[in-house]
């Protein structure tokens, strides 16, 4: 998960006093949902009177269903582990350190309520 800091717009950083600043961070989102390619261990479907039956289409469909289920499980686990919150904590730490170095004593963070973008790899 991550936060696209290039999405910070005018008005998202407000200096509230000479030593205080308020920063509204863009929404955190999953930056990728990648799974290794499936490895087929056995493609045998059995035999008929005429020999082997082709089951390539059925195996491909089962692999697609399994990959989609694994992606759904991955996305759900990211939510359960609150990965987006970890991205906010990391961004707040890095930006806070930078702003402290620039002389700000008080740094307040807000998290955007805008809808987070969806990485194409996370679409089903």
PDB file of C-alpha atoms in Angstrom:
ATOM      1  CA  UNK A   1       0.000   0.000   0.000  1.00  0.00           C
ATOM      2  CA  UNK A   2       1.104   3.555  -0.511  1.00  0.00           C
ATOM      3  CA  UNK A   3       0.160   7.177  -0.853  1.00  0.00           C
ATOM      4  CA  UNK A   4       0.724   9.140  -4.035  1.00  0.00           C
ATOM      5  CA  UNK A   5       2.282  12.324  -2.655  1.00  0.00           C
ATOM      6  CA  UNK A   6       2.188  13.885  -6.112  1.00  0.00           C
ATOM      7  CA  UNK A   7      -1.599  14.056  -5.589  1.00  0.00           C
ATOM      8  CA  UNK A   8      -1.160  16.682  -2.858  1.00  0.00           C
ATOM      9  CA  UNK A   9      -2.898  19.808  -4.119  1.00  0.00           C
ATOM     10  CA  UNK A  10      -2.868  23.476  -3.261  1.00  0.00           C
ATOM     11  CA  UNK A  11      -4.701  23.826   0.023  1.00  0.00           C
ATOM     12  CA  UNK A  12      -3.621  20.421   1.324  1.00  0.00           C
ATOM     13  CA  UNK A  13      -0.703  22.048   3.163  1.00  0.00           C
ATOM     14  CA  UNK A  14      -1.724  24.975   5.346  1.00  0.00           C
ATOM     15  CA  UNK A  15       0.661  26.929   7.551  1.00  0.00           C
ATOM     16  CA  UNK A  16      -1.490  27.757  10.578  1.00  0.00           C
ATOM     17  CA  UNK A  17       1.184  29.760  12.432  1.00  0.00           C
ATOM     18  CA  UNK A  18       4.917  30.434  11.973  1.00  0.00           C
ATOM     19  CA  UNK A  19       5.754  27.099  13.630  1.00  0.00           C
ATOM     20  CA  UNK A  20       2.612  25.018  12.856  1.00  0.00           C
ATOM     21  CA  UNK A  21       1.397  23.311   9.721  1.00  0.00           C
ATOM     22  CA  UNK A  22      -1.556  21.126   8.760  1.00  0.00           C
ATOM     23  CA  UNK A  23      -1.135  18.522   5.999  1.00  0.00           C
ATOM     24  CA  UNK A  24      -3.993  16.611   4.389  1.00  0.00           C
ATOM     25  CA  UNK A  25      -2.655  13.433   2.834  1.00  0.00           C
ATOM     26  CA  UNK A  26      -4.178  11.848  -0.283  1.00  0.00           C
ATOM     27  CA  UNK A  27      -5.928   8.512   0.238  1.00  0.00           C
ATOM     28  CA  UNK A  28      -3.818   5.417   0.824  1.00  0.00           C
ATOM     29  CA  UNK A  29      -4.421   2.537  -1.564  1.00  0.00           C
ATOM     30  CA  UNK A  30      -3.079  -0.855  -2.588  1.00  0.00           C
ATOM     31  CA  UNK A  31      -0.377  -0.155  -5.148  1.00  0.00           C
ATOM     32  CA  UNK A  32      -0.415  -3.675  -6.527  1.00  0.00           C
ATOM     33  CA  UNK A  33      -2.034  -7.095  -6.140  1.00  0.00           C
ATOM     34  CA  UNK A  34       0.371  -9.543  -7.703  1.00  0.00           C
ATOM     35  CA  UNK A  35       0.409 -13.322  -7.494  1.00  0.00           C
ATOM     36  CA  UNK A  36       2.928 -15.699  -8.967  1.00  0.00           C
ATOM     37  CA  UNK A  37       1.864 -17.499 -12.106  1.00  0.00           C
ATOM     38  CA  UNK A  38       0.082 -20.742 -11.350  1.00  0.00           C
ATOM     39  CA  UNK A  39       2.030 -23.925 -11.921  1.00  0.00           C
ATOM     40  CA  UNK A  40       0.104 -26.870 -13.224  1.00  0.00           C
ATOM     41  CA  UNK A  41       1.303 -30.116 -11.691  1.00  0.00           C
ATOM     42  CA  UNK A  42      -0.939 -32.584 -13.514  1.00  0.00           C
ATOM     43  CA  UNK A  43      -3.270 -32.096 -16.462  1.00  0.00           C
ATOM     44  CA  UNK A  44      -4.501 -35.641 -16.914  1.00  0.00           C
ATOM     45  CA  UNK A  45      -8.275 -35.937 -17.182  1.00  0.00           C
ATOM     46  CA  UNK A  46      -8.627 -39.674 -17.610  1.00  0.00           C
ATOM     47  CA  UNK A  47      -9.398 -41.785 -20.631  1.00  0.00           C
ATOM     48  CA  UNK A  48     -12.359 -42.761 -22.766  1.00  0.00           C
ATOM     49  CA  UNK A  49     -12.844 -45.491 -25.281  1.00  0.00           C
ATOM     50  CA  UNK A  50     -11.017 -43.348 -27.857  1.00  0.00           C
ATOM     51  CA  UNK A  51      -8.123 -42.300 -25.607  1.00  0.00           C
ATOM     52  CA  UNK A  52      -7.309 -39.209 -23.547  1.00  0.00           C
ATOM     53  CA  UNK A  53      -9.925 -36.520 -23.141  1.00  0.00           C
ATOM     54  CA  UNK A  54      -8.728 -32.928 -23.565  1.00  0.00           C
ATOM     55  CA  UNK A  55      -9.346 -30.925 -20.419  1.00  0.00           C
ATOM     56  CA  UNK A  56      -7.277 -27.822 -21.235  1.00  0.00           C
ATOM     57  CA  UNK A  57     -10.291 -25.490 -21.210  1.00  0.00           C
ATOM     58  CA  UNK A  58     -11.528 -26.786 -17.855  1.00  0.00           C
ATOM     59  CA  UNK A  59      -8.057 -26.521 -16.265  1.00  0.00           C
ATOM     60  CA  UNK A  60      -7.626 -22.957 -17.586  1.00  0.00           C
ATOM     61  CA  UNK A  61     -11.023 -22.003 -16.144  1.00  0.00           C
ATOM     62  CA  UNK A  62     -10.156 -23.572 -12.773  1.00  0.00           C
ATOM     63  CA  UNK A  63      -6.848 -21.668 -12.729  1.00  0.00           C
ATOM     64  CA  UNK A  64      -8.644 -18.401 -13.479  1.00  0.00           C
ATOM     65  CA  UNK A  65     -11.156 -19.017 -10.682  1.00  0.00           C
ATOM     66  CA  UNK A  66      -8.351 -19.945  -8.245  1.00  0.00           C
ATOM     67  CA  UNK A  67      -6.302 -16.845  -9.169  1.00  0.00           C
ATOM     68  CA  UNK A  68      -9.336 -14.574  -8.685  1.00  0.00           C
ATOM     69  CA  UNK A  69     -10.104 -16.190  -5.323  1.00  0.00           C
ATOM     70  CA  UNK A  70      -6.480 -15.756  -4.235  1.00  0.00           C
ATOM     71  CA  UNK A  71      -6.561 -12.078  -5.282  1.00  0.00           C
ATOM     72  CA  UNK A  72      -9.777 -11.517  -3.297  1.00  0.00           C
ATOM     73  CA  UNK A  73      -8.155 -13.196  -0.277  1.00  0.00           C
ATOM     74  CA  UNK A  74      -5.040 -11.020  -0.707  1.00  0.00           C
ATOM     75  CA  UNK A  75      -7.112  -7.827  -0.787  1.00  0.00           C
ATOM     76  CA  UNK A  76      -9.151  -8.937   2.245  1.00  0.00           C
ATOM     77  CA  UNK A  77      -5.976  -9.762   4.176  1.00  0.00           C
ATOM     78  CA  UNK A  78      -4.534  -6.337   3.361  1.00  0.00           C
ATOM     79  CA  UNK A  79      -7.677  -4.824   4.856  1.00  0.00           C
ATOM     80  CA  UNK A  80      -7.512  -7.016   7.966  1.00  0.00           C
ATOM     81  CA  UNK A  81      -3.855  -6.107   8.498  1.00  0.00           C
ATOM     82  CA  UNK A  82      -4.743  -2.427   7.959  1.00  0.00           C
ATOM     83  CA  UNK A  83      -2.000  -2.009   5.375  1.00  0.00           C
ATOM     84  CA  UNK A  84      -3.405   1.392   4.356  1.00  0.00           C
ATOM     85  CA  UNK A  85      -2.958   2.675   7.915  1.00  0.00           C
ATOM     86  CA  UNK A  86       0.661   1.518   7.839  1.00  0.00           C
ATOM     87  CA  UNK A  87       1.141   3.554   4.646  1.00  0.00           C
ATOM     88  CA  UNK A  88      -0.262   6.632   6.400  1.00  0.00           C
ATOM     89  CA  UNK A  89       2.006   6.123   9.418  1.00  0.00           C
ATOM     90  CA  UNK A  90       5.062   5.824   7.156  1.00  0.00           C
ATOM     91  CA  UNK A  91       4.097   8.903   5.110  1.00  0.00           C
ATOM     92  CA  UNK A  92       3.363  10.948   8.232  1.00  0.00           C
ATOM     93  CA  UNK A  93       6.745   9.979   9.684  1.00  0.00           C
ATOM     94  CA  UNK A  94       8.674  10.928   6.554  1.00  0.00           C
ATOM     95  CA  UNK A  95       6.792  14.173   5.912  1.00  0.00           C
ATOM     96  CA  UNK A  96       6.855  15.065   9.603  1.00  0.00           C
ATOM     97  CA  UNK A  97      10.642  14.669   9.710  1.00  0.00           C
ATOM     98  CA  UNK A  98      11.019  16.895   6.642  1.00  0.00           C
ATOM     99  CA  UNK A  99       8.737  19.594   8.049  1.00  0.00           C
ATOM    100  CA  UNK A 100      10.503  19.446  11.419  1.00  0.00           C
ATOM    101  CA  UNK A 101      13.800  20.016   9.610  1.00  0.00           C
ATOM    102  CA  UNK A 102      12.176  23.037   7.958  1.00  0.00           C
ATOM    103  CA  UNK A 103      11.443  24.523  11.399  1.00  0.00           C
ATOM    104  CA  UNK A 104       7.865  23.506  12.143  1.00  0.00           C
ATOM    105  CA  UNK A 105       7.276  22.455  15.742  1.00  0.00           C
ATOM    106  CA  UNK A 106       3.640  21.406  15.405  1.00  0.00           C
ATOM    107  CA  UNK A 107       2.557  19.242  12.493  1.00  0.00           C
ATOM    108  CA  UNK A 108      -1.045  18.093  12.208  1.00  0.00           C
ATOM    109  CA  UNK A 109      -2.023  15.414   9.717  1.00  0.00           C
ATOM    110  CA  UNK A 110      -5.426  14.751   8.236  1.00  0.00           C
ATOM    111  CA  UNK A 111      -6.312  11.871   5.971  1.00  0.00           C
ATOM    112  CA  UNK A 112      -8.276  12.516   2.817  1.00  0.00           C
ATOM    113  CA  UNK A 113     -11.794  11.139   2.666  1.00  0.00           C
ATOM    114  CA  UNK A 114     -11.641  10.999  -1.142  1.00  0.00           C
ATOM    115  CA  UNK A 115     -12.075   7.642  -2.797  1.00  0.00           C
ATOM    116  CA  UNK A 116      -8.730   5.897  -3.169  1.00  0.00           C
ATOM    117  CA  UNK A 117      -7.596   4.971  -6.661  1.00  0.00           C
ATOM    118  CA  UNK A 118      -7.657   1.289  -7.599  1.00  0.00           C
ATOM    119  CA  UNK A 119      -4.501  -0.165  -9.092  1.00  0.00           C
ATOM    120  CA  UNK A 120      -5.361  -2.128 -12.266  1.00  0.00           C
ATOM    121  CA  UNK A 121      -3.652  -5.212 -10.836  1.00  0.00           C
ATOM    122  CA  UNK A 122      -6.183  -5.203  -7.969  1.00  0.00           C
ATOM    123  CA  UNK A 123      -9.216  -5.317 -10.254  1.00  0.00           C
ATOM    124  CA  UNK A 124     -10.988  -8.625 -10.671  1.00  0.00           C
TER     125      UNK A 124
END
